[in-house]
Coordinates of C-alpha atoms in Angstrom, one line a residue:
M1 CA 126.9 25.0 83.7
R2 CA 127.0 27.3 86.7
H3 CA 127.0 31.0 86.6
L4 CA 129.9 33.3 87.1
T5 CA 128.5 34.8 90.3
T6 CA 129.6 37.2 93.0
F7 CA 131.4 34.3 94.5
S8 CA 133.7 34.5 91.6
L9 CA 134.5 38.0 92.5
F10 CA 135.3 36.9 96.1
W11 CA 137.9 34.5 94.8
I12 CA 139.9 36.8 92.7
V13 CA 139.7 39.6 95.2
S14 CA 141.1 37.2 97.8
F15 CA 144.0 36.5 95.5
L16 CA 144.8 40.2 95.4
H17 CA 144.3 40.8 99.1
R18 CA 146.6 37.9 100.1
G19 CA 149.4 39.9 98.4
T20 CA 150.6 36.8 96.5
L21 CA 151.2 38.9 93.3
G22 CA 151.9 42.3 94.8
F23 CA 148.9 44.3 93.7
T24 CA 147.9 47.6 95.1
P25 CA 144.4 48.3 96.6
V26 CA 143.6 50.4 93.5
D27 CA 144.4 47.4 91.3
S28 CA 142.2 45.2 93.4
L29 CA 139.2 47.6 93.0
R30 CA 139.6 47.8 89.3
I31 CA 139.9 44.1 88.8
S32 CA 136.9 43.6 91.1
A33 CA 134.8 46.0 89.0
A34 CA 135.9 44.3 85.7
I35 CA 135.0 40.8 86.9
N36 CA 131.7 41.8 88.5
T37 CA 130.4 43.4 85.3
Q38 CA 127.3 41.5 84.1
Q39 CA 128.8 38.2 85.0
H40 CA 125.8 37.0 86.9
Q41 CA 123.8 37.3 83.6
H42 CA 125.9 34.8 81.6
Q43 CA 126.2 31.1 81.8
L44 CA 129.5 29.4 81.1
H45 CA 128.2 27.6 78.1
Q46 CA 127.1 30.9 76.6
L47 CA 130.6 32.4 77.1
A48 CA 132.2 29.4 75.5
S49 CA 129.9 29.3 72.5
S50 CA 130.5 33.0 71.8
S51 CA 134.2 32.6 72.0
S52 CA 134.4 29.3 70.1
S53 CA 132.8 30.1 66.8
N54 CA 135.0 27.7 64.8
D55 CA 133.4 24.6 66.3
D56 CA 130.2 23.3 68.0
W57 CA 131.6 23.2 71.6
Q58 CA 129.0 24.7 73.9
G59 CA 131.1 25.1 77.1
N60 CA 130.2 21.8 78.6
I61 CA 132.8 19.6 80.3
V62 CA 133.2 16.5 78.2
S63 CA 131.1 13.6 79.5
T64 CA 130.8 9.9 78.6
A65 CA 127.7 8.3 77.1
E66 CA 126.5 7.5 80.6
G67 CA 126.5 11.2 81.5
R68 CA 129.7 11.0 83.7
I69 CA 132.5 13.4 83.3
S70 CA 135.4 12.1 81.2
G71 CA 138.8 11.7 82.8
C72 CA 137.6 11.7 86.4
S73 CA 138.0 9.2 89.1
I74 CA 136.2 9.6 92.5
T75 CA 137.1 7.7 95.6
Q76 CA 136.3 7.9 99.3
S77 CA 139.1 9.6 101.1
K78 CA 138.6 7.6 104.3
K79 CA 137.1 4.2 104.9
D80 CA 135.1 5.4 107.9
S81 CA 133.7 8.4 106.1
V82 CA 130.9 8.4 103.6
T83 CA 131.0 12.1 102.9
E84 CA 134.7 12.9 102.2
W85 CA 135.9 12.3 98.7
S86 CA 139.0 12.6 96.5
L87 CA 138.9 13.4 92.8
N88 CA 141.6 12.9 90.2
I89 CA 140.8 15.0 87.1
N90 CA 142.4 14.4 83.7
G91 CA 142.2 17.7 82.0
V92 CA 142.8 16.4 78.5
D93 CA 139.8 14.0 78.6
A94 CA 137.6 16.6 80.3
D95 CA 138.7 19.3 77.8
L96 CA 139.6 21.8 80.5
G97 CA 141.7 23.7 78.0
R98 CA 138.7 25.2 76.2
F99 CA 136.7 25.6 79.4
S100 CA 139.5 27.7 81.0
E101 CA 139.8 29.7 77.8
A102 CA 136.1 30.6 77.9
I103 CA 136.4 31.9 81.4
Y104 CA 139.5 33.8 80.7
K105 CA 138.1 35.5 77.6
K106 CA 135.0 36.6 79.5
I107 CA 136.8 38.2 82.5
T108 CA 139.4 39.9 80.3
M109 CA 136.7 41.2 78.0
D110 CA 135.0 42.8 81.0
A111 CA 138.3 44.0 82.3
K112 CA 139.0 45.9 79.0
Q113 CA 135.8 48.0 79.7
Q114 CA 137.6 49.5 82.7
R115 CA 140.0 52.4 82.7
F116 CA 143.4 51.7 84.2
Q117 CA 145.4 54.9 85.0
G118 CA 148.4 55.3 82.7
F119 CA 147.1 52.8 80.1
R120 CA 145.0 53.3 77.0
P121 CA 141.3 52.3 77.0
G122 CA 140.9 48.6 76.4
T123 CA 144.4 47.8 77.8
I124 CA 145.0 45.5 80.7
P125 CA 148.2 46.3 82.6
P126 CA 150.7 43.5 82.1
H127 CA 151.3 43.2 85.9
L128 CA 147.7 42.3 86.4
E129 CA 147.5 39.6 83.7
P130 CA 148.8 36.7 85.9
T131 CA 145.9 37.3 88.3
Y132 CA 143.4 36.7 85.5
R133 CA 145.1 33.5 84.5
L134 CA 145.2 32.3 88.1
Y135 CA 141.5 33.1 88.5
A136 CA 140.6 31.3 85.3
M137 CA 142.4 28.2 86.4
D138 CA 140.9 28.3 89.9
K139 CA 137.4 28.9 88.6
C140 CA 137.7 26.1 85.9
A141 CA 139.1 23.6 88.5
R142 CA 136.4 24.2 91.1
E143 CA 133.5 24.1 88.6
T144 CA 134.9 20.9 87.2
V145 CA 135.0 19.3 90.7
L146 CA 131.4 20.3 91.4
E147 CA 130.2 19.1 88.0
A148 CA 132.0 15.8 88.5
M149 CA 130.2 15.3 91.9
Q150 CA 126.8 16.1 90.4
Q151 CA 127.3 13.7 87.5
N152 CA 128.2 11.0 90.1
N153 CA 125.1 11.6 92.2
I154 CA 127.1 13.3 95.0
R155 CA 125.4 16.4 96.5
P156 CA 128.2 18.8 97.5
F157 CA 127.9 20.4 100.9
D158 CA 127.4 24.2 101.0
S159 CA 131.0 24.7 102.1
C160 CA 132.4 22.3 99.5
R161 CA 133.5 24.8 96.9
S162 CA 135.5 27.0 99.4
E163 CA 137.0 24.2 101.5
L164 CA 138.2 21.7 98.8
V165 CA 141.9 21.5 98.4
M166 CA 143.6 21.3 95.0
E167 CA 147.1 20.0 94.4
Q168 CA 149.4 18.0 92.1
F169 CA 148.8 20.2 89.1
Q170 CA 150.1 18.9 85.9
I171 CA 150.6 21.2 82.8
P172 CA 151.9 20.5 79.3
P173 CA 155.6 20.5 78.7
L174 CA 157.3 23.6 77.3
K175 CA 157.6 23.7 73.5
S176 CA 161.0 22.6 72.3
K177 CA 162.9 25.3 70.5
K178 CA 165.2 22.9 68.7
S179 CA 165.0 22.8 65.0
N180 CA 163.5 19.6 63.4
K181 CA 165.5 20.1 60.2
K182 CA 167.7 17.1 59.4
K183 CA 171.4 17.8 58.8
K184 CA 172.6 16.9 55.4
P185 CA 175.4 14.4 55.3
K186 CA 178.8 15.9 54.5
K187 CA 180.3 15.2 51.2
N188 CA 183.9 14.3 50.6
K189 CA 186.0 15.8 47.8
K190 CA 184.7 13.3 45.3
G191 CA 181.1 14.3 45.9
A192 CA 180.0 11.1 47.6
A193 CA 178.2 11.1 50.9
D194 CA 180.3 10.4 53.9
D195 CA 179.6 6.8 55.1
N196 CA 180.2 7.8 58.7
D197 CA 177.6 10.5 58.7
E198 CA 175.0 8.1 57.2
T199 CA 175.7 5.5 59.8
A200 CA 175.5 8.1 62.6
A201 CA 172.1 9.4 61.2
A202 CA 170.7 5.8 61.0
E203 CA 171.8 5.0 64.6
A204 CA 170.5 8.3 66.1
E205 CA 167.8 7.5 68.7
P206 CA 164.5 9.5 68.6
E207 CA 164.2 12.1 71.4
P208 CA 162.0 11.0 74.3
E209 CA 158.5 12.3 74.4
P210 CA 158.3 15.4 76.7
Q211 CA 156.7 14.8 80.0
W212 CA 154.0 16.9 81.6
R213 CA 155.3 19.2 84.4
L214 CA 154.1 18.6 88.0
F215 CA 153.6 21.4 90.6
D216 CA 152.3 21.3 94.1
S217 CA 150.1 24.4 93.8
M218 CA 148.1 26.2 91.2
K219 CA 150.1 29.4 91.5
E220 CA 153.3 27.5 90.8
A221 CA 151.7 26.1 87.6
V222 CA 150.7 29.6 86.5
D223 CA 154.1 31.0 87.3
A224 CA 155.7 28.2 85.2
G225 CA 153.8 29.4 82.2
W226 CA 150.4 27.8 82.1
R227 CA 147.9 29.8 80.0
P228 CA 144.1 29.5 79.5
G229 CA 143.5 27.3 76.5
Q230 CA 146.1 24.8 77.7
S231 CA 144.8 21.7 79.5
F232 CA 145.8 20.8 83.0
S233 CA 145.2 17.9 85.4
F234 CA 144.9 18.0 89.2
V235 CA 143.9 16.2 92.3
A236 CA 141.1 17.5 94.6
T237 CA 140.9 16.5 98.3
N238 CA 138.9 17.5 101.3
V239 CA 135.8 17.3 99.1
F240 CA 132.7 16.8 101.1
G241 CA 129.3 15.7 99.8
Q242 CA 126.5 13.3 100.3
K243 CA 126.2 10.3 98.0
L244 CA 122.6 9.9 96.8
P245 CA 120.9 6.7 95.7
E246 CA 120.5 6.0 92.0
T247 CA 116.9 6.6 90.8
G248 CA 115.0 3.7 89.2
D249 CA 114.6 5.4 85.9
G250 CA 118.3 6.1 85.5
S251 CA 117.9 9.9 85.9
N252 CA 120.2 12.1 88.0
P253 CA 118.5 13.0 91.3
L254 CA 120.6 16.2 91.4
K255 CA 119.1 17.6 88.2
F256 CA 115.7 19.2 88.7

């Protein structure tokens, strides 16, 4: 997988400078330093393997036996264009939950090496935490798009990463706080179960399965409670790249 490079630093600093979450310049500098620490030396699959000791996942986006990313559909955005694409990413199939978690663990681990005024060493100020979640989701989504293009023999243009547009974010439903305990049927004075209660319990319809929540933007999804480790699906448009011919031996021409 790709490296967490200085480009990663650019993206999170841009979030701060836009003022979307109300951070001060000092906050921006401290987060920048935290994210820039040694990230260019680590690959994403190394981050994931170190943070996922309970299984054999190595930080790779899940692919099919043919080497294509799972849960991804790629179509041409316009009939008269052979370089503009749209991607629909199913985060459950592609396992974006663990991918985003690996990114988040790395950047927060680096952030805890910084000193934030008024907080104990190793503590990230709560008002900065949403930015790290937003960055982890953004980084995960963009890397997924580029990986999907490569696996489908599409060479992304140099400006592809920064110019692609992501929308229609779907995140898991909120966990229900209702108790699953079944109410015991009432008993009458003689100790027998009330027939009406038994009939009502038998006729009770099961609750409908919770639906995933849809948001127009990434920030709205994060504000609604998405956290790294949870999956998410999205649509990417304005994606530009050149489709390459398949090689005769079945290998991917983009892998050298």
